[in-house]
mmCIF file of N, CA and C in Angstrom:
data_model
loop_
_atom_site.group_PDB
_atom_site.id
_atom_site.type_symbol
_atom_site.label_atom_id
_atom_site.label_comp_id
_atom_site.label_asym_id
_atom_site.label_seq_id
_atom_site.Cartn_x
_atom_site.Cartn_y
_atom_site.Cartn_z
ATOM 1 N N UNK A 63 4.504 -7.407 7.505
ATOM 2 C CA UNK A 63 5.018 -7.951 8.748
ATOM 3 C C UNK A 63 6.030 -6.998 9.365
ATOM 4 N N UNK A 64 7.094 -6.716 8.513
ATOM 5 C CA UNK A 64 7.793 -5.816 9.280
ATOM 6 C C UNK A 64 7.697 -4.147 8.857
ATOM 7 N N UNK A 65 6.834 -4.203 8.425
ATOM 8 C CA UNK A 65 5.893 -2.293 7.814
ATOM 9 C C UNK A 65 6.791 -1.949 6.607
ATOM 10 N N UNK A 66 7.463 -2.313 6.061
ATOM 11 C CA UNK A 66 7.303 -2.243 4.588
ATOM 12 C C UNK A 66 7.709 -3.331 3.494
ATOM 13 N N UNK A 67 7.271 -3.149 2.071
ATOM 14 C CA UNK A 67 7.199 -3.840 1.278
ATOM 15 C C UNK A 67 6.977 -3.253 -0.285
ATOM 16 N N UNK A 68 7.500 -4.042 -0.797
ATOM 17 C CA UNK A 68 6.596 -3.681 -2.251
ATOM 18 C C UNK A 68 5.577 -4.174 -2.658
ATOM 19 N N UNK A 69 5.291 -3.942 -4.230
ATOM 20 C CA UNK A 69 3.940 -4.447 -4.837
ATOM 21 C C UNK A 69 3.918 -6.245 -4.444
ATOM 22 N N UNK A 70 4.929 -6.833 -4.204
ATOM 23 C CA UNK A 70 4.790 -8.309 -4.186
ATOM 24 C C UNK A 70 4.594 -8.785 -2.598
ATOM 25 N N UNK A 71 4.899 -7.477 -1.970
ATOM 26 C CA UNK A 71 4.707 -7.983 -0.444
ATOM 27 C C UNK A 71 3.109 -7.910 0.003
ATOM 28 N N UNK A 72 2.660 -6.703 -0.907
ATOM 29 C CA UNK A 72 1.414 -6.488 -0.474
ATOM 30 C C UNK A 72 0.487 -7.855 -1.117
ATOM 31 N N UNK A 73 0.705 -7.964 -2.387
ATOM 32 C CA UNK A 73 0.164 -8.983 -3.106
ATOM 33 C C UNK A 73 0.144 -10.043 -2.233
ATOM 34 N N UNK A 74 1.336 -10.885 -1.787
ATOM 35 C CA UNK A 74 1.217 -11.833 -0.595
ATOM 36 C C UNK A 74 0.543 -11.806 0.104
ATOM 37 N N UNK A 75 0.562 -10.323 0.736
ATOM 38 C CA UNK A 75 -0.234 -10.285 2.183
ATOM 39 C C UNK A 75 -1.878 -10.338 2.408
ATOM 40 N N UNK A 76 -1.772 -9.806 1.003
ATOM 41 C CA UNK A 76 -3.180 -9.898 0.604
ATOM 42 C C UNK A 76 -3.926 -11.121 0.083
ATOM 43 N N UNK A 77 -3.487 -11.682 -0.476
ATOM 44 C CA UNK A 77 -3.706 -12.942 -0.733
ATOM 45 C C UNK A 77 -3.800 -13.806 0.133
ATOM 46 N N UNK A 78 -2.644 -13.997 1.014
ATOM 47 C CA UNK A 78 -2.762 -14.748 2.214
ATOM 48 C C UNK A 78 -4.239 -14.607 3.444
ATOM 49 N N UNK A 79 -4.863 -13.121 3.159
ATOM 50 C CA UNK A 79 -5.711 -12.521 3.903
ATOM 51 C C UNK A 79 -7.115 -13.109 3.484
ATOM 52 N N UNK A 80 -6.854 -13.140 2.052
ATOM 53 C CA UNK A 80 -8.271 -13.440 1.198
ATOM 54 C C UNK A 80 -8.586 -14.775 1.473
ATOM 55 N N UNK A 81 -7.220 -15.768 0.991
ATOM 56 C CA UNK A 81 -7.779 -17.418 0.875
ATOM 57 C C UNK A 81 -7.713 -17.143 2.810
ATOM 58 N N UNK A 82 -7.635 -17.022 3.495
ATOM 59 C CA UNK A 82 -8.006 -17.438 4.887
ATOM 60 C C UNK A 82 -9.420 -16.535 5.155
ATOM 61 N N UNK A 83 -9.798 -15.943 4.224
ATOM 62 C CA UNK A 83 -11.241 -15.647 4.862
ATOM 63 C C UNK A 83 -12.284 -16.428 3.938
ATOM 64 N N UNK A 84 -11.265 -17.409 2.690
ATOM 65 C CA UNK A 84 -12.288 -18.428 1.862
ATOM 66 C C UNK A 84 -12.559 -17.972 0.385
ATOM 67 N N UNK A 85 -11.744 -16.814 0.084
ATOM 68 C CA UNK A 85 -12.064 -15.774 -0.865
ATOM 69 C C UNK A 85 -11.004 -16.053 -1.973
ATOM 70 N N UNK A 86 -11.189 -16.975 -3.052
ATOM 71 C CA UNK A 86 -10.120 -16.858 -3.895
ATOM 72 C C UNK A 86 -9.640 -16.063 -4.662
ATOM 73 N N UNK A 87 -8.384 -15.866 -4.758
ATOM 74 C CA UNK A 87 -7.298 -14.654 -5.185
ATOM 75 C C UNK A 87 -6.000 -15.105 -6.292
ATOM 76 N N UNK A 88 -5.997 -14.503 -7.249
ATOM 77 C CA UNK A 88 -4.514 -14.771 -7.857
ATOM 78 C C UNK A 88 -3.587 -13.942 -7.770
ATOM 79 N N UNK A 89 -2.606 -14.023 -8.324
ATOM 80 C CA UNK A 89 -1.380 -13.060 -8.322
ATOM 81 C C UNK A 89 -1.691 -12.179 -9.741
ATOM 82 N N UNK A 90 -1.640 -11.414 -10.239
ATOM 83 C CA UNK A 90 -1.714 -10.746 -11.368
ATOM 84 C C UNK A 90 -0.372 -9.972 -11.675
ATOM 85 N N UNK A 91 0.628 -10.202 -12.876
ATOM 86 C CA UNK A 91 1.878 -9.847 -12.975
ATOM 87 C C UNK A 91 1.946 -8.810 -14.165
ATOM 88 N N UNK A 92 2.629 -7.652 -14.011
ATOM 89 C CA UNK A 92 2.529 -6.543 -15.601
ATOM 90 C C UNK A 92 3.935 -6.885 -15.711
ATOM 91 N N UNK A 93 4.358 -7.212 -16.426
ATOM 92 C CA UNK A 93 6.101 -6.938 -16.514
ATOM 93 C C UNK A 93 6.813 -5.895 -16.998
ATOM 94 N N UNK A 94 5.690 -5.137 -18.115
ATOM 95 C CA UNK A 94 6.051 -3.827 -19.036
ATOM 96 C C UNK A 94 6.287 -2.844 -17.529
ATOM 97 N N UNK A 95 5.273 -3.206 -16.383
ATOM 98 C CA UNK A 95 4.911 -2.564 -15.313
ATOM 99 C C UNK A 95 5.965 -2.554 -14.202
ATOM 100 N N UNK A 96 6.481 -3.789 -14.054
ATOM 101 C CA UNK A 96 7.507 -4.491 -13.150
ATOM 102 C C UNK A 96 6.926 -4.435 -11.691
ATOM 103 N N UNK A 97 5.180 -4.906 -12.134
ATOM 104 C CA UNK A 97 4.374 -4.525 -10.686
ATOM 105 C C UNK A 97 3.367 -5.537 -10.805
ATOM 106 N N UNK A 98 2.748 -6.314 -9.496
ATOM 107 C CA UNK A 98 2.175 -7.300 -9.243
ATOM 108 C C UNK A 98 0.658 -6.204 -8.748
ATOM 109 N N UNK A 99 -0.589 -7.042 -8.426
ATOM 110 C CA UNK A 99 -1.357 -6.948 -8.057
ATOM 111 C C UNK A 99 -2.837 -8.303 -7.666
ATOM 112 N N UNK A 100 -3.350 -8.152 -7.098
ATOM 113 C CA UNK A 100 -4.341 -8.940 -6.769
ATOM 114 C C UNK A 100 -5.667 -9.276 -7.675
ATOM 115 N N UNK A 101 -5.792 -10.639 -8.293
ATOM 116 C CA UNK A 101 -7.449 -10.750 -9.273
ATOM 117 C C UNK A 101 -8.237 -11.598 -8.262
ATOM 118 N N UNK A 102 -9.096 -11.385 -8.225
ATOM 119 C CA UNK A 102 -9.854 -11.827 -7.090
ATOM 120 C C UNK A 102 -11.280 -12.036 -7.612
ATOM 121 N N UNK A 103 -11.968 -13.204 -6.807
ATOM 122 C CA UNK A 103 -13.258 -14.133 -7.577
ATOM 123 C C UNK A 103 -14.306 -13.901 -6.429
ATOM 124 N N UNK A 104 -14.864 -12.707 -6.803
ATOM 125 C CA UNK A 104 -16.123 -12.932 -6.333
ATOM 126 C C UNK A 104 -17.726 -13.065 -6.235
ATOM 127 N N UNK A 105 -18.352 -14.000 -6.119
ATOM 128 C CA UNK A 105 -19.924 -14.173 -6.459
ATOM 129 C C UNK A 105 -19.692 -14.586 -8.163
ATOM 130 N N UNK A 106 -18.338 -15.753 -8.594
ATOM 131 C CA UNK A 106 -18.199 -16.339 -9.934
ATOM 132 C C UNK A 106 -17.735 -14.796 -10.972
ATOM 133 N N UNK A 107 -17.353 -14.131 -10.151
ATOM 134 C CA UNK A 107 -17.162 -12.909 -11.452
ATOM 135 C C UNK A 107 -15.430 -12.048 -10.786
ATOM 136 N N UNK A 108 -14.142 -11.863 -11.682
ATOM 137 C CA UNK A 108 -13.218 -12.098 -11.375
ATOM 138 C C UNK A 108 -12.615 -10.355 -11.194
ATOM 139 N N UNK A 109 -12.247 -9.766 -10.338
ATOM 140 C CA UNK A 109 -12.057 -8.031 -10.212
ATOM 141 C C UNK A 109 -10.336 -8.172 -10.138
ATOM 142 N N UNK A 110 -9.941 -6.471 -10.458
ATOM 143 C CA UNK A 110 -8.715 -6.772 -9.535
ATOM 144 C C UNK A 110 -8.996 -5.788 -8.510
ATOM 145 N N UNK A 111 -7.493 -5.957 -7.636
ATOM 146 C CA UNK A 111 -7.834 -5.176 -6.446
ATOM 147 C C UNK A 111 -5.796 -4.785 -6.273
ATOM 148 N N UNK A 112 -5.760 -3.484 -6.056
ATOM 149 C CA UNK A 112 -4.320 -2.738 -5.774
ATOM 150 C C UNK A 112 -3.839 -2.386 -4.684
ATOM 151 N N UNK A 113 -3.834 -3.039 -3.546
ATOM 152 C CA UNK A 113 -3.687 -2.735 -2.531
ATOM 153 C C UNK A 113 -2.216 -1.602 -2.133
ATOM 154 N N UNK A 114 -0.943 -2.245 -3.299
ATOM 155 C CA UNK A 114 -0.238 -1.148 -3.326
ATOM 156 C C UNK A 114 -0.866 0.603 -3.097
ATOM 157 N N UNK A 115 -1.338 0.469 -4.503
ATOM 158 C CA UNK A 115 -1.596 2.064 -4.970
ATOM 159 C C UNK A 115 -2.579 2.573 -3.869
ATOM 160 N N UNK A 116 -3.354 1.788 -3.623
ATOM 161 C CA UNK A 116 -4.296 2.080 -1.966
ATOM 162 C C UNK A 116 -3.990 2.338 -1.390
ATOM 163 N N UNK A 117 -2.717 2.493 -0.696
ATOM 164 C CA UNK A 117 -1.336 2.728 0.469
ATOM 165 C C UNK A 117 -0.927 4.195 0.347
ATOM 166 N N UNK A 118 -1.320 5.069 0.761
ATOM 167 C CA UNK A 118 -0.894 6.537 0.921
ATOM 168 C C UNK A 118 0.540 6.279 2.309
ATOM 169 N N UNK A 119 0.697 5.122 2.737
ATOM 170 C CA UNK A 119 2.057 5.279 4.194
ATOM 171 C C UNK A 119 1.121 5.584 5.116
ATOM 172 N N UNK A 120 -0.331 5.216 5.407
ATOM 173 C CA UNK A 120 -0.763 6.031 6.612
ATOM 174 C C UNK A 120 -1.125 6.911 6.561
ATOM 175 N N UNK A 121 -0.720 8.144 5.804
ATOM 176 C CA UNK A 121 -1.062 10.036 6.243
ATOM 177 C C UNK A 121 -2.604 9.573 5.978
ATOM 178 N N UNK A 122 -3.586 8.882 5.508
ATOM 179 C CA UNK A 122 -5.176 9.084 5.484
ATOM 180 C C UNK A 122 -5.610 7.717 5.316
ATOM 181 N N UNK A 123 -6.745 7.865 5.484
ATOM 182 C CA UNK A 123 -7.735 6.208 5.782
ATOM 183 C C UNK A 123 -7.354 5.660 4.105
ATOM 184 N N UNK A 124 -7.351 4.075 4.412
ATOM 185 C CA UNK A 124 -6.933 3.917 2.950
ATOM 186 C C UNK A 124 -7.598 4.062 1.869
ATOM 187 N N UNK A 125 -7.049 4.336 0.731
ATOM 188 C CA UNK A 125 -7.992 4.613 -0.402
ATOM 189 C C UNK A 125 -8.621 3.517 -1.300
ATOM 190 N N UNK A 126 -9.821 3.296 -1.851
ATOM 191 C CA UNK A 126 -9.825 2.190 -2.559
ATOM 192 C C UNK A 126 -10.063 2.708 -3.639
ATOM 193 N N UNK A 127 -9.287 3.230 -4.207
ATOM 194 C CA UNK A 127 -9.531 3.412 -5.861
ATOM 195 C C UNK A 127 -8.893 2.633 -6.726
ATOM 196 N N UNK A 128 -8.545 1.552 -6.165
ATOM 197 C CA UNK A 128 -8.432 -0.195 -7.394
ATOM 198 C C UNK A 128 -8.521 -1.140 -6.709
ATOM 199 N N UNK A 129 -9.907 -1.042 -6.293
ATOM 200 C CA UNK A 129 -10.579 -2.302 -5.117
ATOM 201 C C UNK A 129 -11.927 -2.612 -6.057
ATOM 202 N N UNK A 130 -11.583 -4.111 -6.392
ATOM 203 C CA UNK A 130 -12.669 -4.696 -7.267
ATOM 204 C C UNK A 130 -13.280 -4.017 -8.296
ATOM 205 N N UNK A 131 -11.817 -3.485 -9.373
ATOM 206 C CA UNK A 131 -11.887 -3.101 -10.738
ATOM 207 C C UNK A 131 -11.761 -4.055 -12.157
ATOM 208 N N UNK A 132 -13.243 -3.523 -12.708
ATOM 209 C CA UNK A 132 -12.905 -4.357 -13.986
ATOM 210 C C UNK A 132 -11.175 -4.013 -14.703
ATOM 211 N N UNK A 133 -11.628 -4.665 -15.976
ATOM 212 C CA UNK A 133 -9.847 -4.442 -16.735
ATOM 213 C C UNK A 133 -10.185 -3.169 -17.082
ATOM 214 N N UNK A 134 -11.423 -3.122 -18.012
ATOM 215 C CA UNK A 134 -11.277 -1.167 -18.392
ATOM 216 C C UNK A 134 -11.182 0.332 -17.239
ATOM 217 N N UNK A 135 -11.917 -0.395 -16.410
ATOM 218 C CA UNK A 135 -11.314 0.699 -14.876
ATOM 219 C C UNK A 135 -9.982 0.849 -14.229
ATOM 220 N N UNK A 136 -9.407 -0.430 -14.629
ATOM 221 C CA UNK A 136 -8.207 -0.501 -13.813
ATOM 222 C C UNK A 136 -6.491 0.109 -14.646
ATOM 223 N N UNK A 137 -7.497 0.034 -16.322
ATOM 224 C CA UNK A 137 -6.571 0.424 -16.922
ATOM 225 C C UNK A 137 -6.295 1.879 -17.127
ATOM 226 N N UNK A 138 -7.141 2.742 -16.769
ATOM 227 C CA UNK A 138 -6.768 4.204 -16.486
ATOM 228 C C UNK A 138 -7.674 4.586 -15.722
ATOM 229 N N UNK A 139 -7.423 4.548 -14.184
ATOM 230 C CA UNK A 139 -7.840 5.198 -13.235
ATOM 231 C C UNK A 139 -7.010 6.334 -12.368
ATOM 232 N N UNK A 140 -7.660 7.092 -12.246
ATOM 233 C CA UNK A 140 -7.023 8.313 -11.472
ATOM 234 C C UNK A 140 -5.722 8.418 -11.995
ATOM 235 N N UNK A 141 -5.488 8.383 -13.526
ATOM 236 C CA UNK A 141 -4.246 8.503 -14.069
ATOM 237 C C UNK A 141 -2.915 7.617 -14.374
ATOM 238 N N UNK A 142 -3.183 6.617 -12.957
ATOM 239 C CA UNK A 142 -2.521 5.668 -12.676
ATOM 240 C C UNK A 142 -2.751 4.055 -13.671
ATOM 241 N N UNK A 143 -2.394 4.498 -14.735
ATOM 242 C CA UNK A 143 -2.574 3.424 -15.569
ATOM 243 C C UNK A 143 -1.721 1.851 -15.509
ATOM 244 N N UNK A 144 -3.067 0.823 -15.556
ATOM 245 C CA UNK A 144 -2.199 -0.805 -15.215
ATOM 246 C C UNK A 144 -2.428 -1.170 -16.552
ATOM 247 N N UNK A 145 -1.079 -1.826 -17.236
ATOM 248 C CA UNK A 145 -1.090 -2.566 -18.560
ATOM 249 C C UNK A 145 0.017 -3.757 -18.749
ATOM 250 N N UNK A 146 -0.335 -4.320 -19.767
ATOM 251 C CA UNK A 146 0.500 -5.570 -20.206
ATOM 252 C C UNK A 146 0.790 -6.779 -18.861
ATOM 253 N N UNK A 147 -0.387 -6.707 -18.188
ATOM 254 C CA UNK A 147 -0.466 -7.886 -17.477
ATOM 255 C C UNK A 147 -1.091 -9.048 -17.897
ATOM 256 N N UNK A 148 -0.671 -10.251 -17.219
ATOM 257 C CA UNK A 148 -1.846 -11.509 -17.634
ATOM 258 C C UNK A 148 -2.401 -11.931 -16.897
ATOM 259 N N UNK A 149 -3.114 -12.683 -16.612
ATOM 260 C CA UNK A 149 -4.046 -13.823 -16.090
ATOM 261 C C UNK A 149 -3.514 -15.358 -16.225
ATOM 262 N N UNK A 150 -3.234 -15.826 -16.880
ATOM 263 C CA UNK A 150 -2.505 -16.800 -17.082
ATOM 264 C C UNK A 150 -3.693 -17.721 -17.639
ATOM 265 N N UNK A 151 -4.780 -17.296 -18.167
ATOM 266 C CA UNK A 151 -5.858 -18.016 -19.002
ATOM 267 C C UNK A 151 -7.225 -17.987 -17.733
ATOM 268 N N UNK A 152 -7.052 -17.162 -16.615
ATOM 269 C CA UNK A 152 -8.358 -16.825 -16.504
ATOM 270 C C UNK A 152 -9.231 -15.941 -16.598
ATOM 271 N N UNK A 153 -10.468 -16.196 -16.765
ATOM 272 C CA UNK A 153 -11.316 -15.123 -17.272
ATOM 273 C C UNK A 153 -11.341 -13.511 -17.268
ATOM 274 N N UNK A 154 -11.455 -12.969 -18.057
ATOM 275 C CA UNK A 154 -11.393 -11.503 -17.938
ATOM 276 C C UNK A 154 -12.667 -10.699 -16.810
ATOM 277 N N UNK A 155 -11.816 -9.675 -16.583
ATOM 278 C CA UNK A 155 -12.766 -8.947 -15.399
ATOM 279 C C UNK A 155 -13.655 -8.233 -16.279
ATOM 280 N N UNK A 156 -14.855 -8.215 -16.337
ATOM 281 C CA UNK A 156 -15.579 -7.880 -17.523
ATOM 282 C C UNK A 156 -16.478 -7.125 -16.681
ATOM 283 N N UNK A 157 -17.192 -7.072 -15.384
ATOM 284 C CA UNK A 157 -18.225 -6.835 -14.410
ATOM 285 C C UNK A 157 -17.693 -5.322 -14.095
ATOM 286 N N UNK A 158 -18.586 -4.390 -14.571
ATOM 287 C CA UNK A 158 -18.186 -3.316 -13.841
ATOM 288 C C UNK A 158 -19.234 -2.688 -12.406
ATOM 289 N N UNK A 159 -19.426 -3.579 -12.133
ATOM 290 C CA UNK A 159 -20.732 -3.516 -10.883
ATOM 291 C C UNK A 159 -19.802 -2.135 -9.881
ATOM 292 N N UNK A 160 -18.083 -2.505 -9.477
ATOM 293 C CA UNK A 160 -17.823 -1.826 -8.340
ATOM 294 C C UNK A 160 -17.089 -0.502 -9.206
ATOM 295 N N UNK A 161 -17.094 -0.527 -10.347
ATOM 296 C CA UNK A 161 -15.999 0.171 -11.215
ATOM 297 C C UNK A 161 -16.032 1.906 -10.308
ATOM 298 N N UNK A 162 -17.406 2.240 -9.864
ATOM 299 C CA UNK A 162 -17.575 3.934 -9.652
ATOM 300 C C UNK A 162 -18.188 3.375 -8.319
ATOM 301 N N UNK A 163 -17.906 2.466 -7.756
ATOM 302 C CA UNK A 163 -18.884 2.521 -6.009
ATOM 303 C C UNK A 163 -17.928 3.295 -5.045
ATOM 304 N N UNK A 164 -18.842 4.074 -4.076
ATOM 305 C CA UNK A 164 -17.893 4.797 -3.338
ATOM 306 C C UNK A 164 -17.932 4.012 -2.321
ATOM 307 N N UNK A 165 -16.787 3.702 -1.991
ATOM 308 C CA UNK A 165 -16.191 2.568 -0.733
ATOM 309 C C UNK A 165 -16.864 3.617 0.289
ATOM 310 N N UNK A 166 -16.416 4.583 0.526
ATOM 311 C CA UNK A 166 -16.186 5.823 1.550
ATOM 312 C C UNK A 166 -18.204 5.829 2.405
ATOM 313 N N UNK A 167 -18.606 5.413 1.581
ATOM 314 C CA UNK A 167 -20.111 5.625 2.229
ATOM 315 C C UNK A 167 -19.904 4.629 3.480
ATOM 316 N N UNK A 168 -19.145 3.452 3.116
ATOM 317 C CA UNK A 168 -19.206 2.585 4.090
ATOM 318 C C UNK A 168 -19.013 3.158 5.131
ATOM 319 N N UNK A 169 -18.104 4.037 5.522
ATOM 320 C CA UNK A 169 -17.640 3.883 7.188
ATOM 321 C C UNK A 169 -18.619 4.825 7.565
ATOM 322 N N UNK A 170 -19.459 5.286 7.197
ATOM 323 C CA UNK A 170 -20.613 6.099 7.339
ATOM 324 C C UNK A 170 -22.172 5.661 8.242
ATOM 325 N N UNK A 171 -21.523 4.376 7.713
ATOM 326 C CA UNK A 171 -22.809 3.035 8.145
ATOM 327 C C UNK A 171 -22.923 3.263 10.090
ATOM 328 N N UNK A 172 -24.534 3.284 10.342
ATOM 329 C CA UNK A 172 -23.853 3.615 11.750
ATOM 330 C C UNK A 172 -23.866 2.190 12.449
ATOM 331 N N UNK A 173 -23.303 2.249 14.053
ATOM 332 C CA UNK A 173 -22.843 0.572 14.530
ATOM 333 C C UNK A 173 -24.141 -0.569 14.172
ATOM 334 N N UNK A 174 -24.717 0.145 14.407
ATOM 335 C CA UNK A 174 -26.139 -0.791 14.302
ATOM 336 C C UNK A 174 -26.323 -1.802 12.749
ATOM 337 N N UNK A 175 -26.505 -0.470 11.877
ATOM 338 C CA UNK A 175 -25.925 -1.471 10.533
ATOM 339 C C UNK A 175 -24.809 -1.955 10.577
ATOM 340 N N UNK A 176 -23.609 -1.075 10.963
ATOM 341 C CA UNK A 176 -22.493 -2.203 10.845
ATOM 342 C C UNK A 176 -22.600 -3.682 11.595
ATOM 343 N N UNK A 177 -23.350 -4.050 12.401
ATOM 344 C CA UNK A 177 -23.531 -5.484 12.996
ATOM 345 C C UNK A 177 -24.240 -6.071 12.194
ATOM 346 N N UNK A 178 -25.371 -5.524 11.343
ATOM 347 C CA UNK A 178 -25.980 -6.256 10.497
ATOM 348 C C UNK A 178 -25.338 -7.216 8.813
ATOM 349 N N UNK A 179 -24.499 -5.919 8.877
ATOM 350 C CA UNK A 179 -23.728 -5.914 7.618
ATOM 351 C C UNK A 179 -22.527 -6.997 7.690
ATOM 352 N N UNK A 180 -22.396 -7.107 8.891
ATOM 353 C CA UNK A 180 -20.972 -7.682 9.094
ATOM 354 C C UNK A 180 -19.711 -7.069 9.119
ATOM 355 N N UNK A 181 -19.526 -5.779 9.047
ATOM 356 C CA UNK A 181 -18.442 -5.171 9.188
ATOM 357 C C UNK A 181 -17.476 -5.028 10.416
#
């Protein structure tokens, strides 16, 4: 809202973004970490998503390299290792369907698919 925040602002914001498009979301807390992030349920199967670490400030299009990561992807990716978080007893992210998808093809899509796609 007012252009900056931390890991808990983004978490909010994001969350707030998800359940209003119908998309359920939890809070995910590391404390060893002292950093929040987003678990998110989709098609019955539970990812996380980092919208922090996604945040370069602007200088480039955002990155999704912890957008709908299982736990073993999310726990050492691009160096940036997430640990000693919980769930609070829900299911583990076990699905590695998005673990290596390149987001980046998307904006590639030309308008035509993008109307189809919904983008």
């Amino acid at each position: 809202v007012r252009g900056s925040a931390v890991c808990e602002g983004y978490c909010m914001a994001y969350r707030y973004l998800l359940n209003k498009a119908g998309i359920v979301s939890e809070e995910i807390e590391s404390d060893p970490m002292n950093h929040c992030w987003n678990y998110v349920l989709l098609n019955g199967r539970w990812y996380h998503v980092d919208v922090t670490w996604d945040d370069d400030g602007g200088r480039n299009p955002a990155s999704h390299a912890y957008f709908l990561l299982s736990d073993e992807a999310i726990r050492d990716r691009n160096g940036q290792r997430h640990y000693g978080w919980t769930t609070r007893g829900l299911p583990s992210a076990s699905d590695t369907w998005y673990d290596n998808y390149d987001w980046n093809r998307v904006a590639d899509v030309d308008e035509k698919k993008k109307k189809e796609i919904n983008i």
